[in-house]
């Protein structure tokens, strides 16, 4: 719950770009999640900075969400302010070998920008749904490439809304599906990526090839959050879950996908508890068969530990 003074401060800065008591199920690809106290969609960096300063002043927790493709939000929702950066979406070419992209730009617009100009380097991201902020925060990638391989530098704001000096790749702590080391409450606002001049058709063909592979191996036409578990060293979480016989297991309307066992899909009306029960079932079965304890890749977030855990 946000008190009236904080609410007034947010409204006087953001006008209709702040909403209160908004169900997060609208903003997650799993279509699951209770209410956020507030959702702010600042129109530019200045407004983002001011919003963070207000949150800091009133001690409101913040969470930046991209497109919600990698989160499982509890039924209790999130206290404080959820920040959405979809209006920060500029993309610009920097010289011959880099592009600068704001964190709210979607994977689709970045891909289109590169294809139209015949720029190569980010083709692997074409099928990784989300925003550039989400790509960076998750060090998103596929077997052959991750964001860390193509990022030149990032831009970020601290929790008080101060824009910090850009950090170059050598000083960033990218890990498997994680960017570590930034203070809590930091917001990624943009990045530069290394690209090469290539040929439009070549870039498009590579994207088509990767998207075709996904269509054939993943459930792409039903709500999910992508891979639920990280792959353990030298193996694949999907293979282990399938070997444990859990493809097609259900809890309510949530199901371990018949197409790819590392995906949990929502057939309509599943809640966070259903998904968590399937996560625990898969973890226990794989541990019993192999001794491997799978770790989640999907970010479990929500105001009450008890609700998501
Ligand atoms: C069908 C499907 C296929 C997928 N395939 C892949 C794949 O091949 N490889 C892969 O790596 N992932 C994959 N994913 C997962 C997902 O696409 C990626 O994790 C993506 O990077 C999420 O981006 P997002 O903007 O939706 O982030 P969100 O899900 O909104 O957020 C993810 C995390 O990043 C944080 N975050 C987001 N933006 C910011 C910001 N600006 N500043 C600070 N923190 C931020 C959030 O707080 C959260 O902790 C897949 C998902 C789906 C549904």
Tab-separated table of C-alpha atoms in Angstrom, residues 113-243:
chain	number	residue	atom	x	y	z
A	113	UNK	CA	16.850	-2.516	-36.850
A	114	UNK	CA	19.753	-4.905	-37.499
A	115	UNK	CA	18.091	-6.730	-40.376
A	116	UNK	CA	17.100	-3.502	-42.156
A	117	UNK	CA	20.706	-2.282	-42.032
A	118	UNK	CA	22.381	-5.640	-42.616
A	119	UNK	CA	24.082	-5.592	-39.201
A	120	UNK	CA	25.303	-8.889	-37.800
A	121	UNK	CA	26.053	-9.914	-34.206
A	122	UNK	CA	22.706	-10.053	-32.444
A	123	UNK	CA	20.947	-12.661	-34.581
A	124	UNK	CA	21.052	-15.130	-31.688
A	125	UNK	CA	18.817	-12.801	-29.645
A	126	UNK	CA	16.029	-12.761	-32.228
A	127	UNK	CA	14.131	-15.594	-30.544
A	128	UNK	CA	14.840	-14.536	-26.959
A	129	UNK	CA	11.698	-12.581	-26.140
A	130	UNK	CA	11.948	-9.534	-23.911
A	131	UNK	CA	13.624	-6.168	-23.625
A	132	UNK	CA	17.257	-5.146	-23.743
A	133	UNK	CA	17.159	-4.534	-19.965
A	134	UNK	CA	15.945	-8.109	-19.462
A	135	UNK	CA	18.563	-9.464	-21.879
A	136	UNK	CA	21.313	-7.774	-19.909
A	137	UNK	CA	20.006	-8.565	-16.412
A	138	UNK	CA	19.684	-12.243	-17.402
A	139	UNK	CA	22.799	-12.438	-19.597
A	140	UNK	CA	20.362	-14.046	-22.001
A	141	UNK	CA	21.665	-16.398	-24.625
A	142	UNK	CA	21.631	-19.678	-26.447
A	143	UNK	CA	24.264	-22.424	-26.534
A	144	UNK	CA	26.676	-20.594	-28.805
A	145	UNK	CA	26.355	-17.009	-27.566
A	146	UNK	CA	25.280	-14.864	-24.643
A	147	UNK	CA	24.833	-11.123	-24.168
A	148	UNK	CA	28.236	-10.915	-22.524
A	149	UNK	CA	29.814	-11.829	-25.879
A	150	UNK	CA	28.345	-8.810	-27.662
A	151	UNK	CA	27.983	-6.083	-25.018
A	152	UNK	CA	30.505	-3.277	-25.184
A	153	UNK	CA	29.203	-1.314	-22.192
A	154	UNK	CA	26.098	-0.700	-20.124
A	155	UNK	CA	24.447	2.396	-18.687
A	156	UNK	CA	22.637	2.281	-15.359
A	157	UNK	CA	20.997	4.382	-12.663
A	158	UNK	CA	21.341	3.740	-8.983
A	159	UNK	CA	18.330	3.396	-6.687
A	160	UNK	CA	18.257	7.161	-6.059
A	161	UNK	CA	17.943	7.933	-9.742
A	162	UNK	CA	21.520	9.076	-10.390
A	163	UNK	CA	22.828	8.135	-13.831
A	164	UNK	CA	26.188	6.447	-13.255
A	165	UNK	CA	29.192	6.361	-15.560
A	166	UNK	CA	28.921	3.647	-18.263
A	167	UNK	CA	30.591	0.370	-17.312
A	168	UNK	CA	32.525	-1.489	-19.969
A	169	UNK	CA	32.361	-5.232	-20.503
A	170	UNK	CA	35.700	-5.939	-18.841
A	171	UNK	CA	34.342	-4.524	-15.584
A	172	UNK	CA	31.004	-6.347	-15.686
A	173	UNK	CA	30.369	-9.585	-13.812
A	174	UNK	CA	28.295	-11.572	-16.303
A	175	UNK	CA	27.515	-15.104	-15.165
A	176	UNK	CA	25.277	-17.890	-16.412
A	177	UNK	CA	21.880	-16.139	-16.869
A	178	UNK	CA	22.892	-13.382	-14.486
A	179	UNK	CA	24.566	-9.992	-14.364
A	180	UNK	CA	25.995	-9.767	-10.861
A	181	UNK	CA	27.629	-6.934	-9.004
A	182	UNK	CA	25.262	-3.982	-9.461
A	183	UNK	CA	23.756	-2.661	-6.218
A	184	UNK	CA	20.161	-3.633	-5.333
A	185	UNK	CA	17.640	-1.272	-6.880
A	186	UNK	CA	19.869	-0.447	-9.862
A	187	UNK	CA	18.139	0.083	-13.175
A	188	UNK	CA	19.795	-0.789	-16.475
A	189	UNK	CA	18.965	2.036	-18.871
A	190	UNK	CA	20.879	1.092	-21.991
A	191	UNK	CA	23.832	-0.635	-23.584
A	192	UNK	CA	26.159	-0.554	-26.534
A	193	UNK	CA	26.513	-3.767	-28.535
A	194	UNK	CA	29.252	-4.724	-30.969
A	195	UNK	CA	28.051	-5.430	-34.481
A	196	UNK	CA	29.588	-6.027	-37.922
A	197	UNK	CA	28.422	-4.866	-41.301
A	198	UNK	CA	27.015	-7.786	-43.222
A	199	UNK	CA	24.316	-8.539	-45.719
A	200	UNK	CA	20.585	-8.134	-45.045
A	201	UNK	CA	19.665	-11.486	-46.528
A	202	UNK	CA	22.415	-13.285	-44.626
A	203	UNK	CA	21.310	-11.753	-41.328
A	204	UNK	CA	17.643	-12.560	-42.021
A	205	UNK	CA	18.495	-16.140	-43.037
A	206	UNK	CA	20.368	-16.794	-39.817
A	207	UNK	CA	17.442	-15.409	-37.799
A	208	UNK	CA	14.983	-17.566	-39.745
A	209	UNK	CA	17.140	-20.621	-39.136
A	210	UNK	CA	17.246	-20.026	-35.375
A	211	UNK	CA	13.513	-19.236	-35.165
A	212	UNK	CA	12.694	-22.355	-37.177
A	213	UNK	CA	14.665	-24.483	-34.728
A	214	UNK	CA	12.718	-22.940	-31.827
A	215	UNK	CA	9.356	-23.532	-33.478
A	216	UNK	CA	10.266	-27.176	-33.849
A	217	UNK	CA	11.572	-27.734	-30.311
A	218	UNK	CA	9.755	-25.326	-27.954
A	219	UNK	CA	6.131	-24.548	-27.074
A	220	UNK	CA	5.983	-21.065	-28.604
A	221	UNK	CA	2.220	-20.623	-28.917
A	222	UNK	CA	1.150	-20.919	-25.269
A	223	UNK	CA	2.004	-18.822	-22.172
A	224	UNK	CA	5.307	-19.856	-20.569
A	225	UNK	CA	8.423	-18.255	-19.102
A	226	UNK	CA	10.969	-20.077	-21.256
A	227	UNK	CA	13.403	-22.375	-19.481
A	228	UNK	CA	12.380	-22.887	-15.870
A	229	UNK	CA	15.690	-24.388	-14.704
A	230	UNK	CA	19.302	-23.572	-15.492
A	231	UNK	CA	21.143	-26.312	-17.313
A	232	UNK	CA	23.477	-28.096	-14.894
A	233	UNK	CA	27.117	-28.336	-16.033
A	234	UNK	CA	27.434	-30.800	-18.924
A	235	UNK	CA	23.739	-31.656	-19.156
A	236	UNK	CA	20.324	-30.227	-19.955
A	237	UNK	CA	17.565	-29.668	-17.429
A	238	UNK	CA	14.949	-30.583	-20.061
A	239	UNK	CA	16.619	-33.934	-20.762
A	240	UNK	CA	16.790	-34.780	-17.032
A	241	UNK	CA	13.130	-33.866	-16.417
A	242	UNK	CA	12.015	-35.848	-19.445
A	243	UNK	CA	14.107	-38.849	-18.325
